[in-house]
């Protein structure tokens, strides 16, 4: 029940569109017995972003998620930045402090947790990131921070892959990083690459596409993860599964980063059973 003690959380975005976060976060608060409500805040005009943040703080809003197009734009208006958010250069979670909001990025934690669930550790692994955009940056920073033995970044636009690799040099100077175009997968040796698919290819409604369609590519992997979560099993993951490799879907990662945000705000986390219920709830709300 909403009463005088109810904490308010919310999402800053434009447009809010079909965001799953309000449904998801409100269900999570209920599972955890947190007296809280999570609301969508559509900040229609970018020039009002600073005022929106100041207003949110003045009103006592306890925490916020931030998504497109404000993940980078909010940074100048924050009172601090976590290490991971600084390295990624984008935030998705704001935690309230006396002076303002501190920006965090829960993508790395979500991704790592999703992999660990399947017994896949980054430490010592040969990590293969497909893509060089924002999501790929999180995966590459994860590899750099968590002790990957080697990082390969393959992207359609090779220059973008190089720029991403270059920006990691200060983070993990010892980490060998190879950048190439997508076709270069044929020259990868071994069969032990932990692949993290970070392009938008294969997203519903173009679910029949995979960023690399040749089944021989999947023989080179030890496991495959995909950040795309519509459909739940992408063509990329289907091909990996057909090659007998373990797979990790994008939906558990999405949920995991949301749970991480919630625990940054409240100090609480949910049980595995609650997590299963959340996964079901989110799956039902998706188009495919
Ligand atoms: P995000 O922030 O979600 O990662 P992004 O910055 O737009 O989004 O990056 C999208 C990624 O998907 C890029 O790596 C992009 O490749 P380019 O850098 O070459 O554009 C990749 N991508 C999108 N469509 C693609 C396609 N049809 N084939 C291959 N890669 C594609």
Tab-separated table of N, CA, C and O in Angstrom, residues 144-244:
chain	number	residue	atom	x	y	z
A	144	UNK	N	38.319	-6.772	-19.321
A	144	UNK	CA	39.525	-6.075	-18.859
A	144	UNK	C	39.608	-6.051	-17.332
A	144	UNK	O	40.688	-6.256	-16.761
A	145	UNK	N	38.488	-5.830	-16.674
A	145	UNK	CA	38.506	-5.704	-15.202
A	145	UNK	C	38.599	-7.043	-14.495
A	145	UNK	O	39.125	-7.124	-13.393
A	146	UNK	N	38.070	-8.072	-15.116
A	146	UNK	CA	37.948	-9.352	-14.414
A	146	UNK	C	38.956	-10.398	-14.854
A	146	UNK	O	38.743	-11.593	-14.674
A	147	UNK	N	40.038	-9.932	-15.473
A	147	UNK	CA	41.173	-10.835	-15.673
A	147	UNK	C	41.068	-11.811	-16.817
A	147	UNK	O	41.562	-12.941	-16.698
A	148	UNK	N	40.460	-11.414	-17.932
A	148	UNK	CA	40.479	-12.285	-19.119
A	148	UNK	C	41.932	-12.489	-19.544
A	148	UNK	O	42.783	-11.616	-19.326
A	149	UNK	N	42.212	-13.663	-20.148
A	149	UNK	CA	43.580	-13.934	-20.612
A	149	UNK	C	43.838	-13.220	-21.925
A	149	UNK	O	44.963	-12.854	-22.250
A	150	UNK	N	42.757	-13.021	-22.687
A	150	UNK	CA	42.882	-12.479	-24.041
A	150	UNK	C	41.522	-11.938	-24.459
A	150	UNK	O	40.490	-12.461	-24.040
A	151	UNK	N	41.543	-10.871	-25.238
A	151	UNK	CA	40.270	-10.304	-25.718
A	151	UNK	C	40.337	-10.135	-27.225
A	151	UNK	O	41.300	-9.568	-27.762
A	152	UNK	N	39.325	-10.642	-27.909
A	152	UNK	CA	39.204	-10.435	-29.357
A	152	UNK	C	37.925	-9.630	-29.587
A	152	UNK	O	36.872	-9.983	-29.056
A	153	UNK	N	38.036	-8.535	-30.332
A	153	UNK	CA	36.851	-7.745	-30.657
A	153	UNK	C	36.670	-7.788	-32.173
A	153	UNK	O	37.531	-7.318	-32.925
A	154	UNK	N	35.572	-8.373	-32.615
A	154	UNK	CA	35.269	-8.405	-34.046
A	154	UNK	C	34.072	-7.495	-34.296
A	154	UNK	O	33.055	-7.603	-33.610
A	155	UNK	N	34.209	-6.607	-35.259
A	155	UNK	CA	33.094	-5.708	-35.576
A	155	UNK	C	33.030	-5.454	-37.071
A	155	UNK	O	34.060	-5.463	-37.749
A	156	UNK	N	31.810	-5.250	-37.572
A	156	UNK	CA	31.632	-4.937	-38.998
A	156	UNK	C	32.542	-3.768	-39.388
A	156	UNK	O	33.282	-3.821	-40.337
A	157	UNK	N	32.493	-2.702	-38.571
A	157	UNK	CA	33.364	-1.548	-38.788
A	157	UNK	C	34.618	-1.726	-37.916
A	157	UNK	O	34.575	-1.552	-36.701
A	158	UNK	N	35.716	-2.100	-38.581
A	158	UNK	CA	36.930	-2.467	-37.853
A	158	UNK	C	37.508	-1.276	-37.065
A	158	UNK	O	38.055	-1.443	-35.975
A	159	UNK	N	37.373	-0.070	-37.619
A	159	UNK	CA	37.928	1.120	-36.940
A	159	UNK	C	37.278	1.307	-35.570
A	159	UNK	O	37.922	1.695	-34.603
A	160	UNK	N	35.989	1.014	-35.518
A	160	UNK	CA	35.290	1.151	-34.230
A	160	UNK	C	35.818	0.135	-33.213
A	160	UNK	O	35.949	0.444	-32.024
A	161	UNK	N	36.126	-1.055	-33.683
A	161	UNK	CA	36.698	-2.082	-32.797
A	161	UNK	C	38.062	-1.618	-32.289
A	161	UNK	O	38.391	-1.772	-31.099
A	162	UNK	N	38.835	-1.007	-33.183
A	162	UNK	CA	40.167	-0.504	-32.789
A	162	UNK	C	40.048	0.599	-31.745
A	162	UNK	O	40.808	0.647	-30.778
A	163	UNK	N	39.086	1.495	-31.943
A	163	UNK	CA	38.897	2.598	-30.986
A	163	UNK	C	38.520	2.049	-29.610
A	163	UNK	O	39.022	2.520	-28.582
A	164	UNK	N	37.694	1.013	-29.604
A	164	UNK	CA	37.309	0.399	-28.321
A	164	UNK	C	38.538	-0.226	-27.654
A	164	UNK	O	38.776	-0.029	-26.454
A	165	UNK	N	39.321	-0.947	-28.434
A	165	UNK	CA	40.527	-1.585	-27.883
A	165	UNK	C	41.481	-0.537	-27.307
A	165	UNK	O	42.026	-0.708	-26.213
A	166	UNK	N	41.635	0.543	-28.033
A	166	UNK	CA	42.562	1.598	-27.604
A	166	UNK	C	42.124	2.181	-26.259
A	166	UNK	O	42.941	2.417	-25.367
A	167	UNK	N	40.829	2.354	-26.106
A	167	UNK	CA	40.319	2.960	-24.866
A	167	UNK	C	40.486	2.027	-23.666
A	167	UNK	O	40.329	2.444	-22.522
A	168	UNK	N	40.801	0.753	-23.925
A	168	UNK	CA	40.981	-0.197	-22.815
A	168	UNK	C	42.422	-0.264	-22.333
A	168	UNK	O	42.702	-0.882	-21.314
A	169	UNK	N	43.320	0.355	-23.088
A	169	UNK	CA	44.748	0.198	-22.766
A	169	UNK	C	45.088	0.643	-21.346
A	169	UNK	O	45.878	0.003	-20.679
A	170	UNK	N	44.461	1.712	-20.899
A	170	UNK	CA	44.741	2.175	-19.534
A	170	UNK	C	44.106	1.288	-18.475
A	170	UNK	O	44.574	1.217	-17.355
A	171	UNK	N	43.028	0.623	-18.845
A	171	UNK	CA	42.302	-0.209	-17.878
A	171	UNK	C	43.090	-1.479	-17.580
A	171	UNK	O	43.233	-1.878	-16.425
A	172	UNK	N	43.552	-2.122	-18.623
A	172	UNK	CA	44.294	-3.380	-18.448
A	172	UNK	C	45.439	-3.403	-19.452
A	172	UNK	O	45.342	-4.031	-20.508
A	173	UNK	N	46.542	-2.732	-19.118
A	173	UNK	CA	47.647	-2.616	-20.078
A	173	UNK	C	48.223	-3.964	-20.518
A	173	UNK	O	48.754	-4.085	-21.609
A	174	UNK	N	48.101	-4.985	-19.644
A	174	UNK	CA	48.692	-6.298	-19.947
A	174	UNK	C	47.809	-7.158	-20.849
A	174	UNK	O	48.265	-8.168	-21.388
A	175	UNK	N	46.552	-6.800	-20.952
A	175	UNK	CA	45.605	-7.663	-21.668
A	175	UNK	C	45.849	-7.626	-23.180
A	175	UNK	O	45.759	-6.571	-23.800
A	176	UNK	N	46.166	-8.786	-23.795
A	176	UNK	CA	46.316	-8.778	-25.257
A	176	UNK	C	44.944	-8.597	-25.915
A	176	UNK	O	44.012	-9.332	-25.605
A	177	UNK	N	44.849	-7.594	-26.786
A	177	UNK	CA	43.570	-7.320	-27.456
A	177	UNK	C	43.776	-7.373	-28.962
A	177	UNK	O	44.662	-6.704	-29.502
A	178	UNK	N	42.960	-8.173	-29.620
A	178	UNK	CA	43.019	-8.278	-31.077
A	178	UNK	C	41.725	-7.701	-31.649
A	178	UNK	O	40.640	-8.009	-31.145
A	179	UNK	N	41.842	-6.855	-32.665
A	179	UNK	CA	40.635	-6.309	-33.294
A	179	UNK	C	40.638	-6.656	-34.780
A	179	UNK	O	41.679	-6.595	-35.435
A	180	UNK	N	39.469	-7.005	-35.267
A	180	UNK	CA	39.351	-7.393	-36.679
A	180	UNK	C	37.934	-7.155	-37.149
A	180	UNK	O	37.028	-6.892	-36.341
A	181	UNK	N	37.737	-7.290	-38.460
A	181	UNK	CA	36.386	-7.284	-39.016
A	181	UNK	C	35.706	-8.615	-38.701
A	181	UNK	O	36.364	-9.560	-38.242
A	182	UNK	N	34.428	-8.707	-38.966
A	182	UNK	CA	33.679	-9.924	-38.614
A	182	UNK	C	34.188	-11.171	-39.336
A	182	UNK	O	34.191	-12.269	-38.766
A	183	UNK	N	34.645	-10.987	-40.568
A	183	UNK	CA	35.078	-12.151	-41.360
A	183	UNK	C	36.309	-12.848	-40.782
A	183	UNK	O	36.592	-13.995	-41.127
A	184	UNK	N	37.032	-12.155	-39.914
A	184	UNK	CA	38.292	-12.697	-39.398
A	184	UNK	C	38.092	-13.887	-38.457
A	184	UNK	O	39.070	-14.496	-38.025
A	185	UNK	N	36.839	-14.244	-38.155
A	185	UNK	CA	36.628	-15.383	-37.249
A	185	UNK	C	37.311	-16.642	-37.760
A	185	UNK	O	37.737	-17.482	-36.977
A	186	UNK	N	37.452	-16.755	-39.096
A	186	UNK	CA	38.021	-17.989	-39.671
A	186	UNK	C	39.457	-18.213	-39.219
A	186	UNK	O	39.929	-19.335	-39.169
A	187	UNK	N	40.160	-17.089	-38.906
A	187	UNK	CA	41.566	-17.261	-38.523
A	187	UNK	C	41.741	-17.445	-37.012
A	187	UNK	O	42.877	-17.563	-36.542
A	188	UNK	N	40.669	-17.493	-36.257
A	188	UNK	CA	40.812	-17.727	-34.810
A	188	UNK	C	41.200	-19.180	-34.584
A	188	UNK	O	40.613	-20.077	-35.197
A	189	UNK	N	42.160	-19.382	-33.690
A	189	UNK	CA	42.573	-20.772	-33.449
A	189	UNK	C	42.017	-21.262	-32.122
A	189	UNK	O	41.800	-20.484	-31.201
A	190	UNK	N	41.799	-22.554	-32.040
A	190	UNK	CA	41.303	-23.144	-30.808
A	190	UNK	C	39.795	-23.251	-30.808
A	190	UNK	O	39.109	-22.822	-31.743
A	191	UNK	N	39.270	-23.814	-29.703
A	191	UNK	CA	37.813	-23.988	-29.595
A	191	UNK	C	37.345	-23.566	-28.201
A	191	UNK	O	36.475	-24.181	-27.624
A	192	UNK	N	38.005	-22.529	-27.689
A	192	UNK	CA	37.739	-22.165	-26.297
A	192	UNK	C	37.447	-20.673	-26.123
A	192	UNK	O	37.787	-20.084	-25.095
A	193	UNK	N	36.813	-20.057	-27.103
A	193	UNK	CA	36.446	-18.639	-26.961
A	193	UNK	C	35.087	-18.503	-26.273
A	193	UNK	O	34.114	-19.140	-26.672
A	194	UNK	N	35.073	-17.661	-25.269
A	194	UNK	CA	33.806	-17.321	-24.617
A	194	UNK	C	33.244	-16.120	-25.376
A	194	UNK	O	33.755	-14.997	-25.264
A	195	UNK	N	32.231	-16.363	-26.207
A	195	UNK	CA	31.735	-15.309	-27.107
A	195	UNK	C	30.576	-14.548	-26.481
A	195	UNK	O	29.638	-15.158	-25.954
A	196	UNK	N	30.663	-13.225	-26.531
A	196	UNK	CA	29.556	-12.384	-26.050
A	196	UNK	C	29.066	-11.563	-27.246
A	196	UNK	O	29.791	-10.703	-27.757
A	197	UNK	N	27.864	-11.859	-27.693
A	197	UNK	CA	27.281	-11.227	-28.878
A	197	UNK	C	26.687	-9.886	-28.452
A	197	UNK	O	25.708	-9.832	-27.709
A	198	UNK	N	27.266	-8.790	-28.935
A	198	UNK	CA	26.848	-7.459	-28.482
A	198	UNK	C	26.376	-6.571	-29.633
A	198	UNK	O	26.313	-5.349	-29.480
A	199	UNK	N	26.066	-7.150	-30.789
A	199	UNK	CA	25.456	-6.332	-31.844
A	199	UNK	C	23.939	-6.454	-31.725
A	199	UNK	O	23.428	-7.269	-30.956
A	200	UNK	N	23.246	-5.651	-32.528
A	200	UNK	CA	21.779	-5.715	-32.494
A	200	UNK	C	21.240	-6.766	-33.469
A	200	UNK	O	20.027	-6.937	-33.589
A	201	UNK	N	22.136	-7.484	-34.140
A	201	UNK	CA	21.696	-8.456	-35.153
A	201	UNK	C	20.966	-9.631	-34.480
A	201	UNK	O	21.429	-10.167	-33.487
A	202	UNK	N	19.823	-9.996	-35.073
A	202	UNK	CA	19.055	-11.137	-34.560
A	202	UNK	C	17.893	-10.726	-33.675
A	202	UNK	O	17.113	-11.567	-33.216
A	203	UNK	N	17.796	-9.403	-33.459
A	203	UNK	CA	16.715	-8.884	-32.610
A	203	UNK	C	15.380	-8.983	-33.358
A	203	UNK	O	15.338	-8.753	-34.563
A	204	UNK	N	14.342	-9.357	-32.639
A	204	UNK	CA	13.008	-9.415	-33.212
A	204	UNK	C	12.682	-8.077	-33.870
A	204	UNK	O	13.034	-7.057	-33.289
A	205	UNK	N	12.097	-7.973	-35.079
A	205	UNK	CA	11.496	-9.072	-35.857
A	205	UNK	C	12.457	-9.756	-36.829
A	205	UNK	O	12.016	-10.608	-37.581
A	206	UNK	N	13.769	-9.410	-36.800
A	206	UNK	CA	14.689	-10.069	-37.746
A	206	UNK	C	15.371	-11.247	-37.064
A	206	UNK	O	16.601	-11.365	-37.055
A	207	UNK	N	14.548	-12.074	-36.454
A	207	UNK	CA	15.061	-13.124	-35.577
A	207	UNK	C	15.794	-14.233	-36.311
A	207	UNK	O	16.479	-15.039	-35.686
A	208	UNK	N	15.696	-14.273	-37.632
A	208	UNK	CA	16.364	-15.361	-38.362
A	208	UNK	C	17.837	-15.026	-38.619
A	208	UNK	O	18.599	-15.859	-39.073
A	209	UNK	N	18.265	-13.804	-38.289
A	209	UNK	CA	19.644	-13.389	-38.586
A	209	UNK	C	20.602	-13.688	-37.434
A	209	UNK	O	20.218	-13.622	-36.273
A	210	UNK	N	21.843	-13.990	-37.810
A	210	UNK	CA	22.913	-14.108	-36.807
A	210	UNK	C	24.105	-13.321	-37.337
A	210	UNK	O	24.345	-13.301	-38.548
A	211	UNK	N	24.831	-12.686	-36.460
A	211	UNK	CA	25.929	-11.818	-36.896
A	211	UNK	C	26.983	-12.622	-37.664
A	211	UNK	O	27.589	-12.123	-38.608
A	212	UNK	N	27.182	-13.888	-37.260
A	212	UNK	CA	27.998	-14.828	-38.037
A	212	UNK	C	27.129	-16.075	-38.232
A	212	UNK	O	26.730	-16.712	-37.249
A	213	UNK	N	26.834	-16.362	-39.488
A	213	UNK	CA	25.844	-17.416	-39.758
A	213	UNK	C	26.495	-18.786	-40.023
A	213	UNK	O	25.816	-19.799	-40.029
A	214	UNK	N	27.806	-18.796	-40.235
A	214	UNK	CA	28.486	-20.049	-40.575
A	214	UNK	C	28.602	-20.965	-39.347
A	214	UNK	O	29.223	-20.576	-38.342
A	215	UNK	N	28.030	-22.177	-39.416
A	215	UNK	CA	28.065	-23.071	-38.246
A	215	UNK	C	29.488	-23.395	-37.772
A	215	UNK	O	29.689	-23.698	-36.597
A	216	UNK	N	30.472	-23.294	-38.680
A	216	UNK	CA	31.860	-23.618	-38.281
A	216	UNK	C	32.400	-22.639	-37.247
A	216	UNK	O	33.263	-22.974	-36.445
A	217	UNK	N	31.871	-21.413	-37.249
A	217	UNK	CA	32.301	-20.417	-36.255
A	217	UNK	C	32.042	-20.931	-34.835
A	217	UNK	O	32.870	-20.792	-33.940
A	218	UNK	N	30.907	-21.567	-34.650
A	218	UNK	CA	30.474	-21.949	-33.310
A	218	UNK	C	31.298	-23.102	-32.728
A	218	UNK	O	31.312	-23.300	-31.513
A	219	UNK	N	32.004	-23.814	-33.630
A	219	UNK	CA	32.916	-24.865	-33.171
A	219	UNK	C	34.083	-24.271	-32.383
A	219	UNK	O	34.710	-24.939	-31.574
A	220	UNK	N	34.364	-23.011	-32.619
A	220	UNK	CA	35.526	-22.370	-31.982
A	220	UNK	C	35.222	-21.851	-30.576
A	220	UNK	O	36.080	-21.289	-29.914
A	221	UNK	N	33.988	-22.009	-30.140
A	221	UNK	CA	33.580	-21.405	-28.867
A	221	UNK	C	33.562	-22.416	-27.724
A	221	UNK	O	33.351	-23.609	-27.940
A	222	UNK	N	33.775	-21.888	-26.506
A	222	UNK	CA	33.543	-22.728	-25.329
A	222	UNK	C	32.119	-22.500	-24.840
A	222	UNK	O	31.490	-23.378	-24.244
A	223	UNK	N	31.595	-21.285	-25.081
A	223	UNK	CA	30.239	-20.942	-24.668
A	223	UNK	C	29.837	-19.665	-25.401
A	223	UNK	O	30.697	-18.940	-25.914
A	224	UNK	N	28.522	-19.405	-25.439
A	224	UNK	CA	28.034	-18.215	-26.145
A	224	UNK	C	26.980	-17.492	-25.311
A	224	UNK	O	26.073	-18.124	-24.765
A	225	UNK	N	27.125	-16.172	-25.226
A	225	UNK	CA	26.123	-15.345	-24.553
A	225	UNK	C	25.652	-14.290	-25.547
A	225	UNK	O	26.399	-13.876	-26.436
A	226	UNK	N	24.409	-13.868	-25.411
A	226	UNK	CA	23.853	-12.881	-26.342
A	226	UNK	C	23.147	-11.802	-25.536
A	226	UNK	O	22.351	-12.117	-24.651
A	227	UNK	N	23.434	-10.548	-25.847
A	227	UNK	CA	22.734	-9.475	-25.126
A	227	UNK	C	21.327	-9.246	-25.683
A	227	UNK	O	20.502	-8.633	-25.031
A	228	UNK	N	21.079	-9.747	-26.886
A	228	UNK	CA	19.731	-9.606	-27.467
A	228	UNK	C	18.779	-10.517	-26.687
A	228	UNK	O	19.119	-11.670	-26.415
A	229	UNK	N	17.606	-10.005	-26.321
A	229	UNK	CA	16.697	-10.834	-25.522
A	229	UNK	C	15.334	-11.052	-26.157
A	229	UNK	O	14.465	-11.694	-25.563
A	230	UNK	N	15.148	-10.502	-27.366
A	230	UNK	CA	13.947	-10.867	-28.131
A	230	UNK	C	14.402	-11.413	-29.476
A	230	UNK	O	14.956	-10.647	-30.265
A	231	UNK	N	14.258	-12.663	-29.787
A	231	UNK	CA	13.616	-13.716	-28.998
A	231	UNK	C	14.518	-14.216	-27.860
A	231	UNK	O	15.702	-13.901	-27.836
A	232	UNK	N	13.931	-15.004	-26.969
A	232	UNK	CA	14.691	-15.501	-25.816
A	232	UNK	C	15.878	-16.340	-26.298
A	232	UNK	O	16.964	-16.232	-25.746
A	233	UNK	N	15.651	-17.185	-27.318
A	233	UNK	CA	16.802	-17.874	-27.928
A	233	UNK	C	17.023	-17.277	-29.325
A	233	UNK	O	16.233	-17.495	-30.244
A	234	UNK	N	18.084	-16.507	-29.451
A	234	UNK	CA	18.403	-15.890	-30.744
A	234	UNK	C	18.981	-16.954	-31.681
A	234	UNK	O	19.377	-18.043	-31.247
A	235	UNK	N	19.061	-16.589	-32.948
A	235	UNK	CA	19.673	-17.492	-33.931
A	235	UNK	C	21.135	-17.768	-33.541
A	235	UNK	O	21.632	-18.887	-33.675
A	236	UNK	N	21.815	-16.743	-33.031
A	236	UNK	CA	23.197	-16.889	-32.560
A	236	UNK	C	23.282	-17.988	-31.495
A	236	UNK	O	24.135	-18.884	-31.559
A	237	UNK	N	22.397	-17.931	-30.534
A	237	UNK	CA	22.411	-18.934	-29.458
A	237	UNK	C	21.973	-20.310	-29.972
A	237	UNK	O	22.487	-21.339	-29.537
A	238	UNK	N	21.028	-20.305	-30.910
A	238	UNK	CA	20.575	-21.581	-31.469
A	238	UNK	C	21.734	-22.290	-32.184
A	238	UNK	O	21.940	-23.494	-32.018
A	239	UNK	N	22.504	-21.511	-32.950
A	239	UNK	CA	23.645	-22.086	-33.665
A	239	UNK	C	24.700	-22.599	-32.684
A	239	UNK	O	25.305	-23.658	-32.899
A	240	UNK	N	24.914	-21.866	-31.609
A	240	UNK	CA	25.884	-22.312	-30.594
A	240	UNK	C	25.399	-23.593	-29.929
A	240	UNK	O	26.174	-24.533	-29.726
A	241	UNK	N	24.118	-23.637	-29.633
A	241	UNK	CA	23.549	-24.830	-28.997
A	241	UNK	C	23.660	-26.030	-29.942
A	241	UNK	O	23.995	-27.138	-29.527
A	242	UNK	N	23.409	-25.761	-31.248
A	242	UNK	CA	23.510	-26.844	-32.238
A	242	UNK	C	24.937	-27.391	-32.310
A	242	UNK	O	25.144	-28.563	-32.637
A	243	UNK	N	25.918	-26.526	-31.973
A	243	UNK	CA	27.316	-26.982	-31.968
A	243	UNK	C	27.679	-27.613	-30.621
A	243	UNK	O	28.841	-27.937	-30.370
A	244	UNK	N	26.685	-27.748	-29.751
A	244	UNK	CA	26.902	-28.406	-28.463
A	244	UNK	C	27.513	-27.507	-27.393
A	244	UNK	O	28.089	-27.996	-26.420
